[in-house]
Tab-separated table of C-alpha atoms in Angstrom:
chain	number	residue	atom	x	y	z
W	55	UNK	CA	81.849	-148.616	-22.716
W	56	UNK	CA	78.667	-148.953	-20.751
W	57	UNK	CA	80.272	-147.175	-17.803
W	58	UNK	CA	81.162	-144.172	-20.014
W	59	UNK	CA	77.641	-144.123	-21.508
W	60	UNK	CA	76.064	-144.161	-18.056
W	61	UNK	CA	78.273	-141.303	-16.954
W	62	UNK	CA	77.271	-139.221	-19.987
W	63	UNK	CA	73.605	-139.975	-19.299
W	64	UNK	CA	73.998	-139.028	-15.645
W	65	UNK	CA	75.755	-135.779	-16.602
W	66	UNK	CA	73.043	-134.934	-19.074
W	67	UNK	CA	70.273	-135.506	-16.559
W	68	UNK	CA	72.165	-133.421	-13.970
W	69	UNK	CA	72.517	-130.523	-16.395
W	70	UNK	CA	68.865	-130.872	-17.348
W	71	UNK	CA	67.695	-130.785	-13.737
W	72	UNK	CA	69.934	-127.802	-13.075
W	73	UNK	CA	68.490	-125.992	-16.037
W	74	UNK	CA	64.938	-126.839	-14.998
W	75	UNK	CA	65.613	-125.663	-11.445
W	76	UNK	CA	67.053	-122.454	-12.846
W	77	UNK	CA	63.981	-121.833	-15.003
W	78	UNK	CA	61.638	-122.692	-12.117
W	79	UNK	CA	63.544	-120.324	-9.873
W	80	UNK	CA	63.088	-117.464	-12.358
W	81	UNK	CA	59.433	-118.315	-12.982
W	82	UNK	CA	58.548	-118.626	-9.286
W	83	UNK	CA	60.315	-115.375	-8.475
W	84	UNK	CA	58.387	-113.454	-11.130
W	85	UNK	CA	55.182	-115.198	-10.078
W	86	UNK	CA	55.688	-114.260	-6.465
W	87	UNK	CA	56.226	-110.600	-7.400
W	88	UNK	CA	53.067	-110.568	-9.499
W	89	UNK	CA	51.001	-112.166	-6.752
W	90	UNK	CA	52.394	-109.804	-4.132
W	91	UNK	CA	51.438	-106.846	-6.321
W	92	UNK	CA	47.825	-108.034	-6.489
W	93	UNK	CA	47.680	-108.876	-2.792
W	94	UNK	CA	46.916	-112.532	-3.352
W	95	UNK	CA	49.617	-113.961	-1.057
W	96	UNK	CA	49.532	-113.061	2.591
W	97	UNK	CA	52.927	-112.374	3.985
W	98	UNK	CA	54.101	-114.379	6.995
W	99	UNK	CA	52.146	-117.609	6.301
W	100	UNK	CA	54.196	-120.742	6.945
W	101	UNK	CA	51.970	-123.868	7.101
W	102	UNK	CA	53.482	-127.025	8.505
W	103	UNK	CA	52.337	-129.200	5.675
W	104	UNK	CA	54.063	-126.955	3.262
W	105	UNK	CA	57.298	-127.162	5.254
W	106	UNK	CA	57.040	-130.966	5.467
W	107	UNK	CA	56.474	-131.177	1.760
W	108	UNK	CA	59.326	-128.862	1.078
W	109	UNK	CA	61.624	-130.767	3.467
W	110	UNK	CA	60.830	-134.044	1.722
W	111	UNK	CA	61.324	-132.540	-1.679
W	112	UNK	CA	64.471	-130.892	-0.495
W	113	UNK	CA	65.862	-134.125	0.935
W	114	UNK	CA	64.939	-135.921	-2.252
W	115	UNK	CA	66.604	-133.299	-4.282
W	116	UNK	CA	69.624	-133.374	-2.027
W	117	UNK	CA	69.938	-137.177	-2.162
W	118	UNK	CA	69.587	-137.233	-5.905
W	119	UNK	CA	72.026	-134.439	-6.126
W	120	UNK	CA	74.491	-136.265	-3.931
W	121	UNK	CA	74.147	-139.472	-5.897
W	122	UNK	CA	74.625	-137.693	-9.180
W	123	UNK	CA	77.560	-135.786	-7.791
W	124	UNK	CA	79.166	-138.905	-6.410
W	125	UNK	CA	78.649	-140.802	-9.620
W	126	UNK	CA	80.187	-138.004	-11.685
W	127	UNK	CA	83.042	-137.496	-9.312
W	128	UNK	CA	81.858	-134.055	-8.343
W	129	UNK	CA	82.659	-133.197	-4.744
W	130	UNK	CA	79.658	-133.332	-2.486
W	131	UNK	CA	78.187	-130.163	-0.930
W	132	UNK	CA	76.580	-130.333	2.455
W	133	UNK	CA	73.222	-128.823	3.326
W	134	UNK	CA	74.965	-126.355	5.511
W	135	UNK	CA	76.699	-124.789	2.512
W	136	UNK	CA	75.433	-121.322	1.715
W	137	UNK	CA	74.532	-122.142	-1.896
W	138	UNK	CA	72.550	-125.200	-0.923
W	139	UNK	CA	70.693	-123.294	1.798
W	140	UNK	CA	69.884	-120.486	-0.630
W	141	UNK	CA	68.592	-122.897	-3.248
W	142	UNK	CA	66.495	-124.791	-0.724
W	143	UNK	CA	64.985	-121.607	0.646
W	144	UNK	CA	64.053	-120.425	-2.859
W	145	UNK	CA	62.472	-123.766	-3.712
W	146	UNK	CA	60.586	-123.788	-0.427
W	147	UNK	CA	59.231	-120.284	-0.988
W	148	UNK	CA	58.358	-121.125	-4.584
W	149	UNK	CA	56.481	-124.286	-3.674
W	150	UNK	CA	54.664	-122.538	-0.843
W	151	UNK	CA	53.581	-119.663	-3.039
W	152	UNK	CA	52.614	-121.951	-5.857
W	153	UNK	CA	50.494	-124.131	-3.535
W	154	UNK	CA	48.543	-121.306	-1.860
W	155	UNK	CA	48.499	-118.894	-4.846
W	156	UNK	CA	47.618	-121.388	-7.541
W	157	UNK	CA	43.894	-120.810	-7.369
W	158	UNK	CA	44.335	-117.054	-7.446
W	159	UNK	CA	46.757	-117.417	-10.323
W	160	UNK	CA	44.139	-119.351	-12.272
W	161	UNK	CA	41.581	-116.607	-11.499
W	162	UNK	CA	44.187	-114.118	-12.527
W	163	UNK	CA	44.505	-115.899	-15.827
W	164	UNK	CA	40.756	-115.615	-16.316
W	165	UNK	CA	40.976	-111.820	-16.021
W	166	UNK	CA	42.307	-111.540	-19.561
W	167	UNK	CA	39.148	-112.793	-21.315
W	168	UNK	CA	37.024	-110.890	-18.778
W	169	UNK	CA	38.958	-107.715	-19.566
W	170	UNK	CA	38.564	-108.399	-23.275
W	171	UNK	CA	34.835	-108.887	-22.794
W	172	UNK	CA	34.607	-105.711	-20.743
W	173	UNK	CA	36.545	-103.823	-23.408
W	174	UNK	CA	34.249	-105.188	-26.097
W	175	UNK	CA	31.186	-104.101	-24.105
W	176	UNK	CA	32.613	-100.635	-23.581
W	177	UNK	CA	33.490	-100.403	-27.259
W	178	UNK	CA	29.979	-101.459	-28.236
W	179	UNK	CA	28.481	-98.982	-25.763
W	180	UNK	CA	30.703	-96.193	-27.044
W	181	UNK	CA	29.742	-97.063	-30.617
W	182	UNK	CA	26.069	-96.931	-29.698
W	183	UNK	CA	26.531	-93.618	-27.945
W	184	UNK	CA	28.392	-92.203	-30.941
W	185	UNK	CA	25.709	-93.502	-33.305
W	186	UNK	CA	22.844	-92.075	-31.266
W	187	UNK	CA	24.782	-88.844	-30.735
W	188	UNK	CA	25.266	-88.582	-34.482
W	189	UNK	CA	21.551	-89.182	-34.984
W	190	UNK	CA	20.703	-86.480	-32.442
W	191	UNK	CA	23.056	-84.022	-34.122
W	192	UNK	CA	21.644	-84.857	-37.537
W	193	UNK	CA	18.124	-84.439	-36.164
W	194	UNK	CA	19.082	-81.105	-34.597
W	195	UNK	CA	20.574	-79.929	-37.897
W	196	UNK	CA	17.443	-80.955	-39.768
W	197	UNK	CA	15.264	-79.165	-37.224
W	198	UNK	CA	17.472	-76.073	-37.444
W	199	UNK	CA	17.277	-76.077	-41.228
W	200	UNK	CA	13.502	-76.537	-41.168
W	201	UNK	CA	13.219	-73.742	-38.591
W	202	UNK	CA	15.336	-71.460	-40.778
W	203	UNK	CA	13.241	-72.230	-43.826
W	204	UNK	CA	10.008	-71.612	-41.913
W	205	UNK	CA	11.367	-68.369	-40.460
W	206	UNK	CA	12.439	-67.233	-43.914
W	207	UNK	CA	9.086	-68.032	-45.454
W	208	UNK	CA	7.175	-66.470	-42.562
W	209	UNK	CA	9.218	-63.273	-42.766
W	210	UNK	CA	7.571	-60.193	-41.261
W	211	UNK	CA	3.999	-61.420	-41.384
W	212	UNK	CA	3.404	-60.907	-37.659
W	213	UNK	CA	5.236	-57.574	-37.418
W	214	UNK	CA	3.771	-55.419	-40.151
W	215	UNK	CA	1.453	-52.831	-38.616
W	216	UNK	CA	2.404	-53.683	-35.029
W	217	UNK	CA	2.006	-50.014	-34.011
W	218	UNK	CA	-1.736	-50.168	-34.627
W	219	UNK	CA	-2.064	-53.141	-32.278
W	220	UNK	CA	0.362	-51.977	-29.581
W	221	UNK	CA	-1.313	-51.004	-26.304
W	222	UNK	CA	-1.139	-47.410	-25.133
W	223	UNK	CA	-0.684	-45.893	-28.611
W	224	UNK	CA	-2.662	-42.754	-29.445
W	225	UNK	CA	-5.194	-43.005	-32.288
W	226	UNK	CA	-4.618	-41.357	-35.654
W	227	UNK	CA	-6.781	-38.831	-37.484
W	228	UNK	CA	-7.518	-38.912	-41.205
W	229	UNK	CA	-6.572	-35.635	-42.876
W	230	UNK	CA	-6.656	-36.686	-46.514
W	231	UNK	CA	-9.646	-34.477	-47.372
W	232	UNK	CA	-8.006	-31.389	-45.880
W	233	UNK	CA	-4.801	-32.201	-47.746
W	234	UNK	CA	-6.576	-32.418	-51.101
W	235	UNK	CA	-8.301	-29.097	-50.420
W	236	UNK	CA	-5.037	-27.350	-49.673
W	237	UNK	CA	-3.349	-28.968	-52.677
W	238	UNK	CA	-6.052	-27.702	-55.042
W	239	UNK	CA	-5.757	-24.177	-53.668
W	240	UNK	CA	-1.971	-24.259	-54.101
W	241	UNK	CA	-2.320	-25.336	-57.734
W	242	UNK	CA	-4.691	-22.408	-58.195
W	243	UNK	CA	-2.025	-20.015	-56.964
W	244	UNK	CA	-3.114	-19.632	-53.333
W	245	UNK	CA	0.029	-20.052	-51.260
W	246	UNK	CA	-0.625	-19.853	-47.542
W	247	UNK	CA	2.708	-21.021	-46.200
W	248	UNK	CA	3.880	-18.290	-43.760
W	249	UNK	CA	7.340	-16.811	-43.558
W	250	UNK	CA	7.333	-16.985	-39.766
W	251	UNK	CA	9.037	-20.371	-39.759
W	252	UNK	CA	12.272	-21.868	-40.998
W	253	UNK	CA	11.615	-24.966	-43.099
W	254	UNK	CA	14.089	-27.810	-42.785
W	255	UNK	CA	14.039	-30.706	-45.262
W	256	UNK	CA	15.618	-33.892	-43.924
W	257	UNK	CA	16.745	-36.462	-46.514
W	258	UNK	CA	16.579	-40.210	-46.061
W	259	UNK	CA	18.810	-43.216	-46.521
W	260	UNK	CA	21.367	-43.099	-49.372
W	261	UNK	CA	20.499	-39.459	-50.067
W	262	UNK	CA	24.184	-38.575	-50.316
W	263	UNK	CA	24.304	-40.595	-53.525
W	264	UNK	CA	21.368	-38.727	-55.097
W	265	UNK	CA	22.546	-35.128	-55.656
W	266	UNK	CA	19.051	-33.941	-56.638
W	267	UNK	CA	17.513	-35.113	-53.379
W	268	UNK	CA	15.077	-32.352	-52.281
W	269	UNK	CA	16.829	-29.849	-54.572
W	270	UNK	CA	13.739	-28.946	-56.590
W	271	UNK	CA	11.641	-28.570	-53.415
W	272	UNK	CA	14.199	-26.245	-51.840
W	273	UNK	CA	14.291	-24.079	-54.982
W	274	UNK	CA	10.497	-23.999	-55.045
W	275	UNK	CA	10.327	-22.697	-51.469
W	276	UNK	CA	13.157	-20.227	-52.004
W	277	UNK	CA	11.348	-18.680	-54.964
W	278	UNK	CA	8.405	-17.959	-52.643
W	279	UNK	CA	10.758	-16.103	-50.280
W	280	UNK	CA	10.754	-18.796	-47.585
W	281	UNK	CA	13.775	-19.771	-45.534
W	282	UNK	CA	14.347	-23.395	-46.538
W	283	UNK	CA	17.334	-25.631	-45.822
W	284	UNK	CA	18.349	-29.208	-46.502
W	285	UNK	CA	19.887	-30.877	-43.471
W	286	UNK	CA	23.495	-31.812	-44.096
W	287	UNK	CA	23.629	-35.126	-42.307
W	288	UNK	CA	25.281	-38.426	-43.100
W	289	UNK	CA	22.380	-40.382	-44.548
W	290	UNK	CA	24.045	-43.751	-43.860
W	291	UNK	CA	24.599	-43.033	-40.151
W	292	UNK	CA	22.606	-44.505	-37.284
W	293	UNK	CA	19.327	-42.967	-36.108
W	294	UNK	CA	20.772	-41.788	-32.799
W	295	UNK	CA	23.769	-40.192	-34.513
W	296	UNK	CA	21.548	-38.298	-36.943
W	297	UNK	CA	19.214	-37.318	-34.092
W	298	UNK	CA	22.128	-35.615	-32.323
W	299	UNK	CA	23.195	-33.840	-35.530
W	300	UNK	CA	19.636	-32.684	-36.210
W	301	UNK	CA	19.344	-31.361	-32.676
W	302	UNK	CA	22.445	-29.232	-33.265
W	303	UNK	CA	21.153	-28.164	-36.664
W	304	UNK	CA	17.733	-27.134	-35.326
W	305	UNK	CA	19.235	-25.105	-32.467
W	306	UNK	CA	21.585	-23.372	-34.877
W	307	UNK	CA	18.685	-22.380	-37.170
W	308	UNK	CA	16.540	-21.278	-34.240
W	309	UNK	CA	19.164	-19.092	-32.597
W	310	UNK	CA	20.283	-17.713	-35.966
W	311	UNK	CA	16.846	-16.691	-37.220
W	312	UNK	CA	14.764	-16.391	-34.078
W	313	UNK	CA	12.064	-18.494	-35.742
W	314	UNK	CA	10.766	-21.909	-34.945
W	315	UNK	CA	11.654	-24.722	-37.311
W	316	UNK	CA	9.182	-26.786	-39.336
W	317	UNK	CA	10.518	-30.247	-40.139
W	318	UNK	CA	9.737	-32.363	-43.186
W	319	UNK	CA	11.563	-35.675	-43.253
W	320	UNK	CA	11.435	-38.210	-46.027
W	321	UNK	CA	11.952	-41.941	-45.436
W	322	UNK	CA	14.670	-42.413	-42.813
W	323	UNK	CA	14.877	-38.622	-42.491
W	324	UNK	CA	11.477	-38.628	-40.818
W	325	UNK	CA	12.620	-41.354	-38.427
W	326	UNK	CA	15.761	-39.345	-37.603
W	327	UNK	CA	13.705	-36.204	-36.964
W	328	UNK	CA	11.246	-38.092	-34.759
W	329	UNK	CA	14.187	-39.553	-32.835
W	330	UNK	CA	15.591	-36.061	-32.278
W	331	UNK	CA	12.242	-34.870	-30.898
W	332	UNK	CA	11.926	-37.969	-28.715
W	333	UNK	CA	15.415	-37.976	-27.247
W	334	UNK	CA	15.870	-34.201	-26.919
W	335	UNK	CA	12.268	-33.185	-26.300
W	336	UNK	CA	13.196	-30.888	-23.420
W	337	UNK	CA	15.687	-28.923	-25.546
W	338	UNK	CA	13.571	-28.782	-28.732
W	339	UNK	CA	10.001	-28.409	-27.470
W	340	UNK	CA	9.990	-24.614	-27.959
W	341	UNK	CA	12.148	-24.599	-31.094
W	342	UNK	CA	10.185	-26.948	-33.369
W	343	UNK	CA	6.770	-26.033	-34.808
W	344	UNK	CA	5.849	-29.457	-36.189
W	345	UNK	CA	7.023	-32.560	-38.037
W	346	UNK	CA	5.749	-34.094	-41.275
W	347	UNK	CA	6.915	-37.656	-41.848
W	348	UNK	CA	6.768	-38.448	-45.575
W	349	UNK	CA	6.819	-42.168	-46.357
W	350	UNK	CA	8.841	-42.807	-43.209
W	351	UNK	CA	9.158	-46.328	-41.719
W	352	UNK	CA	8.352	-45.157	-38.209
W	353	UNK	CA	7.254	-48.660	-37.197
W	354	UNK	CA	9.906	-50.362	-39.336
W	355	UNK	CA	10.062	-51.811	-42.807
W	356	UNK	CA	9.864	-55.438	-43.949
W	357	UNK	CA	12.659	-54.857	-46.456
W	358	UNK	CA	15.247	-54.173	-43.750
W	359	UNK	CA	13.893	-56.880	-41.456
W	360	UNK	CA	13.850	-59.536	-44.172
W	361	UNK	CA	17.419	-58.721	-45.152
W	362	UNK	CA	18.953	-58.625	-41.669
W	363	UNK	CA	16.760	-61.094	-39.771
W	364	UNK	CA	18.827	-63.626	-37.818
W	365	UNK	CA	17.931	-67.309	-37.881
W	366	UNK	CA	16.828	-67.460	-41.501
W	367	UNK	CA	18.410	-69.144	-44.512
W	368	UNK	CA	21.760	-67.604	-45.518
W	369	UNK	CA	21.465	-64.892	-42.860
W	370	UNK	CA	25.230	-64.656	-42.308
W	371	UNK	CA	26.017	-64.508	-46.020
W	372	UNK	CA	23.365	-61.863	-46.619
W	373	UNK	CA	24.655	-59.755	-43.745
W	374	UNK	CA	28.206	-59.940	-45.103
W	375	UNK	CA	27.016	-58.739	-48.500
W	376	UNK	CA	25.041	-55.854	-46.974
W	377	UNK	CA	27.967	-54.877	-44.756
W	378	UNK	CA	30.244	-54.829	-47.795
W	379	UNK	CA	27.833	-52.640	-49.766
W	380	UNK	CA	27.100	-50.176	-46.970
W	381	UNK	CA	30.327	-50.132	-44.961
W	382	UNK	CA	32.969	-50.733	-47.614
W	383	UNK	CA	31.453	-49.498	-50.845
W	384	UNK	CA	29.610	-46.357	-49.755
W	385	UNK	CA	31.440	-45.843	-46.419
W	386	UNK	CA	28.304	-45.984	-44.297
W	387	UNK	CA	27.187	-47.612	-41.074
W	388	UNK	CA	25.299	-50.899	-41.026
W	389	UNK	CA	23.249	-49.533	-38.127
W	390	UNK	CA	21.536	-47.156	-40.553
W	391	UNK	CA	19.697	-50.162	-41.965
W	392	UNK	CA	19.467	-52.092	-38.693
W	393	UNK	CA	17.656	-49.185	-37.038
W	394	UNK	CA	14.823	-49.577	-39.558
W	395	UNK	CA	14.078	-53.198	-38.659
W	396	UNK	CA	11.015	-54.023	-36.596
W	397	UNK	CA	13.097	-55.240	-33.687
W	398	UNK	CA	15.081	-52.007	-33.392
W	399	UNK	CA	12.049	-49.806	-33.923
W	400	UNK	CA	10.095	-51.591	-31.194
W	401	UNK	CA	12.970	-51.127	-28.784
W	402	UNK	CA	13.424	-47.448	-29.652
W	403	UNK	CA	9.734	-46.519	-29.490
W	404	UNK	CA	9.377	-48.359	-26.190
W	405	UNK	CA	12.235	-46.325	-24.685
W	406	UNK	CA	11.586	-42.950	-26.389
W	407	UNK	CA	8.125	-41.435	-26.750
W	408	UNK	CA	7.242	-38.564	-29.051
W	409	UNK	CA	6.183	-35.366	-27.238
W	410	UNK	CA	2.458	-34.622	-27.209
W	411	UNK	CA	2.723	-30.881	-27.815
W	412	UNK	CA	4.256	-31.078	-31.325
W	413	UNK	CA	1.936	-31.418	-34.378
W	414	UNK	CA	2.578	-34.528	-36.456
W	415	UNK	CA	1.573	-35.540	-39.979
W	416	UNK	CA	2.076	-38.993	-41.491
W	417	UNK	CA	2.094	-39.140	-45.279
W	418	UNK	CA	2.108	-42.528	-47.005
W	419	UNK	CA	1.310	-43.709	-50.500
W	420	UNK	CA	0.901	-46.825	-52.625
W	421	UNK	CA	3.161	-47.577	-55.579
W	422	UNK	CA	1.840	-48.414	-58.994
W	423	UNK	CA	2.695	-52.017	-59.924
W	424	UNK	CA	1.279	-52.104	-63.458
W	425	UNK	CA	3.593	-53.519	-66.155
W	426	UNK	CA	4.015	-50.111	-67.756
W	427	UNK	CA	5.773	-48.741	-64.662
W	428	UNK	CA	8.669	-51.152	-65.108
W	429	UNK	CA	10.009	-48.938	-67.895
W	430	UNK	CA	9.673	-45.711	-65.882
W	431	UNK	CA	12.921	-43.832	-65.309
W	432	UNK	CA	13.805	-41.268	-62.639
W	433	UNK	CA	16.010	-38.217	-62.878
W	434	UNK	CA	18.244	-38.359	-59.796
W	435	UNK	CA	21.248	-36.225	-60.831
W	436	UNK	CA	22.799	-34.313	-63.663
W	437	UNK	CA	26.235	-34.368	-65.227
W	438	UNK	CA	28.007	-31.380	-66.763
W	439	UNK	CA	29.546	-31.918	-70.157
W	440	UNK	CA	33.288	-31.224	-70.278
W	441	UNK	CA	34.789	-28.542	-72.477
W	442	UNK	CA	36.017	-30.002	-75.759
W	443	UNK	CA	39.093	-28.137	-77.058
W	444	UNK	CA	38.708	-29.256	-80.702
W	445	UNK	CA	34.995	-28.535	-80.970
W	446	UNK	CA	33.835	-26.023	-83.565
W	447	UNK	CA	31.801	-24.087	-80.996
W	448	UNK	CA	31.413	-24.018	-77.262
W	449	UNK	CA	27.671	-24.518	-77.270
W	450	UNK	CA	27.854	-27.919	-75.623
W	451	UNK	CA	30.505	-26.896	-73.133
W	452	UNK	CA	29.099	-26.516	-69.633
W	453	UNK	CA	25.712	-27.964	-70.456
W	454	UNK	CA	24.111	-30.412	-68.037
W	455	UNK	CA	22.583	-33.715	-68.998
W	456	UNK	CA	20.237	-35.672	-66.723
W	457	UNK	CA	21.381	-38.842	-64.970
W	458	UNK	CA	18.555	-41.314	-65.374
W	459	UNK	CA	18.189	-44.559	-63.401
W	460	UNK	CA	15.239	-46.991	-63.161
W	461	UNK	CA	14.362	-46.096	-59.557
W	462	UNK	CA	10.629	-46.191	-60.209
W	463	UNK	CA	10.948	-49.610	-61.819
W	464	UNK	CA	12.790	-50.946	-58.769
W	465	UNK	CA	10.150	-49.502	-56.429
W	466	UNK	CA	7.388	-51.106	-58.491
W	467	UNK	CA	9.059	-54.519	-58.299
W	468	UNK	CA	9.523	-54.213	-54.524
W	469	UNK	CA	5.914	-53.142	-54.052
W	470	UNK	CA	4.762	-56.091	-56.163
W	471	UNK	CA	6.896	-58.410	-54.028
W	472	UNK	CA	5.382	-57.093	-50.774
W	473	UNK	CA	1.905	-57.354	-52.245
W	474	UNK	CA	2.400	-61.003	-53.205
W	475	UNK	CA	4.222	-62.086	-50.054
W	476	UNK	CA	2.378	-60.205	-47.320
W	477	UNK	CA	-0.685	-58.803	-49.031
W	478	UNK	CA	0.311	-55.294	-47.900
W	479	UNK	CA	0.082	-52.060	-49.801
W	480	UNK	CA	3.345	-50.136	-49.896
W	481	UNK	CA	5.309	-47.539	-51.800
W	482	UNK	CA	7.981	-50.124	-52.579
W	483	UNK	CA	9.913	-49.891	-49.304
W	484	UNK	CA	7.479	-48.873	-46.549
W	485	UNK	CA	4.049	-50.362	-45.975
W	486	UNK	CA	1.147	-48.006	-45.433
W	487	UNK	CA	0.427	-49.299	-41.930
W	488	UNK	CA	4.033	-48.902	-40.761
W	489	UNK	CA	4.128	-45.270	-41.923
W	490	UNK	CA	1.283	-44.155	-39.659
W	491	UNK	CA	2.650	-42.519	-36.502
W	492	UNK	CA	0.404	-42.824	-33.428
W	493	UNK	CA	-1.247	-39.519	-32.543
W	494	UNK	CA	-0.627	-37.986	-35.974
W	495	UNK	CA	-2.836	-36.786	-38.814
W	496	UNK	CA	-2.646	-39.358	-41.610
W	497	UNK	CA	-2.599	-38.191	-45.227
W	498	UNK	CA	-3.325	-40.586	-48.112
W	499	UNK	CA	-2.989	-39.137	-51.621
W	500	UNK	CA	-5.302	-40.123	-54.460
W	501	UNK	CA	-2.440	-40.880	-56.806
W	502	UNK	CA	-0.238	-43.937	-56.658
W	503	UNK	CA	3.252	-42.739	-55.799
W	504	UNK	CA	6.358	-44.796	-55.169
W	505	UNK	CA	8.912	-44.175	-52.457
W	506	UNK	CA	11.260	-42.096	-54.627
W	507	UNK	CA	8.648	-39.867	-56.268
W	508	UNK	CA	8.562	-37.246	-53.492
W	509	UNK	CA	12.253	-36.381	-53.817
W	510	UNK	CA	13.248	-37.212	-57.408
W	511	UNK	CA	11.623	-35.681	-60.467
W	512	UNK	CA	10.090	-38.155	-62.838
W	513	UNK	CA	11.613	-38.302	-66.301
W	514	UNK	CA	8.145	-38.205	-67.873
W	515	UNK	CA	6.367	-35.550	-65.862
W	516	UNK	CA	2.619	-34.994	-66.179
W	517	UNK	CA	1.984	-31.269	-65.741
W	518	UNK	CA	-1.718	-31.858	-65.230
W	519	UNK	CA	-0.953	-33.524	-61.899
W	520	UNK	CA	0.601	-31.892	-58.781
W	521	UNK	CA	4.323	-32.423	-58.377
W	522	UNK	CA	6.397	-33.207	-55.287
W	523	UNK	CA	7.050	-29.523	-54.514
W	524	UNK	CA	3.361	-28.688	-54.377
W	525	UNK	CA	2.626	-31.724	-52.227
W	526	UNK	CA	5.386	-30.730	-49.806
W	527	UNK	CA	3.935	-27.230	-49.587
W	528	UNK	CA	0.468	-28.645	-48.899
W	529	UNK	CA	1.841	-30.856	-46.127
W	530	UNK	CA	3.706	-27.994	-44.436
W	531	UNK	CA	0.693	-25.679	-44.777
W	532	UNK	CA	-1.475	-28.301	-43.174
W	533	UNK	CA	1.136	-28.708	-40.411
W	534	UNK	CA	1.140	-24.959	-39.721
W	535	UNK	CA	-2.650	-24.864	-39.501
W	536	UNK	CA	-2.627	-27.854	-37.196
W	537	UNK	CA	-0.166	-26.055	-34.926
W	538	UNK	CA	-2.332	-22.952	-34.899
W	539	UNK	CA	-5.402	-24.979	-33.926
W	540	UNK	CA	-3.466	-26.740	-31.204
W	541	UNK	CA	-2.208	-23.428	-29.850
W	542	UNK	CA	-5.717	-21.943	-29.779
W	543	UNK	CA	-7.116	-25.008	-28.022
W	544	UNK	CA	-4.429	-24.720	-25.354
W	545	UNK	CA	-5.204	-21.014	-24.825
W	546	UNK	CA	-8.914	-21.724	-24.494
W	547	UNK	CA	-8.193	-24.519	-22.030
W	548	UNK	CA	-5.966	-22.256	-19.955
W	549	UNK	CA	-8.541	-19.428	-19.960
W	550	UNK	CA	-11.256	-21.789	-18.745
């Protein structure tokens, strides 16, 4: 019984050692590959001590193996057998690598916490960078918002009246007294406007949507036997586009009548006419007798600049709304409003100068901002009543009724806004300083007139005061006399 028990114990220990050797063989093989990959073990090393140790361990293993094999009745295998040699070589290599690579393996084991620490440091550094980057972006956004608010509040404070401070600009001459003298003589029936010119009235922005624009003035001139025309241009086009169309229009009138053309432009119409004279001065210098700019934003207008200025609060949203109104709703060009901003006007005037040999008049006015003006209405068009088939009589058929809109009220509110914000006098759209053209004769009326008064008849007209037709005649008469004086001064200069 004891012999059988000892045999079972010997067999169990043999199987256990075999299993342990098998596991060690796998572990040492994987360990050797890992160490070779990291360059820890130098190939070709074969120390003697290691071989002695391995030979002793091998002999011990062989003797124990032989004893266990003999005790179990398993046939003995000599050291020269291939399997024994292979096992011994593997054990020898494993022990050698384990002895010389143990320290490096321990250091290799320490790389895991070091890597974790390095990862934690990088994560903390990245978190700090993200946090500070977020702070910088938030600070930049706050600065941008503050800059937008400041730019919005500042508006056009530094740009209004820039023409008067620009270097190289010719001085202006005050002709208000002469204008009042001519206006009084016209109201007394003394009309001095000659028939030796063709008079061209140039409408301003959005004039296509006001059918009565300059209509009464044209009829007034036609009754006096004068050749008067209203320029058929697209009021919502750019300044350069209208300048080209006006150049064609002026040449057509000149070659058709043989007379020089006197220009009177209102609002953007004056800017378009000045652009035509500036760009095509060589072609038009002998065909144009003079230009009267009536309430024209020659230097720009704060209304257009404040609406389209970039870098202010809600600039993109405001531009989208304006583009929808001008481009989509009324089929115009957004450049028609952009060309009236201070930035565009500075660029244009810097590149295109007005000719010196053409008489110029600048007419500007100040709007009335009293509370009573808010209820003032303007007659901008008329509508014809349709024929009613079931009416008792046809008295109402074909009659025209006025189309009344609160244009004067809107101009008064805009003028009040410009007065409060910038402290500038204006007609509601154009400040007085921006309407003065360098080198021109400036006319300032005694009455307070808004921007729309010169082209649209007021619903409540005061017959004791001069109307827009008489003021237009006085301006053109003054322009003709100015041209005559200029021509005489040139002749006297040439004779001397």
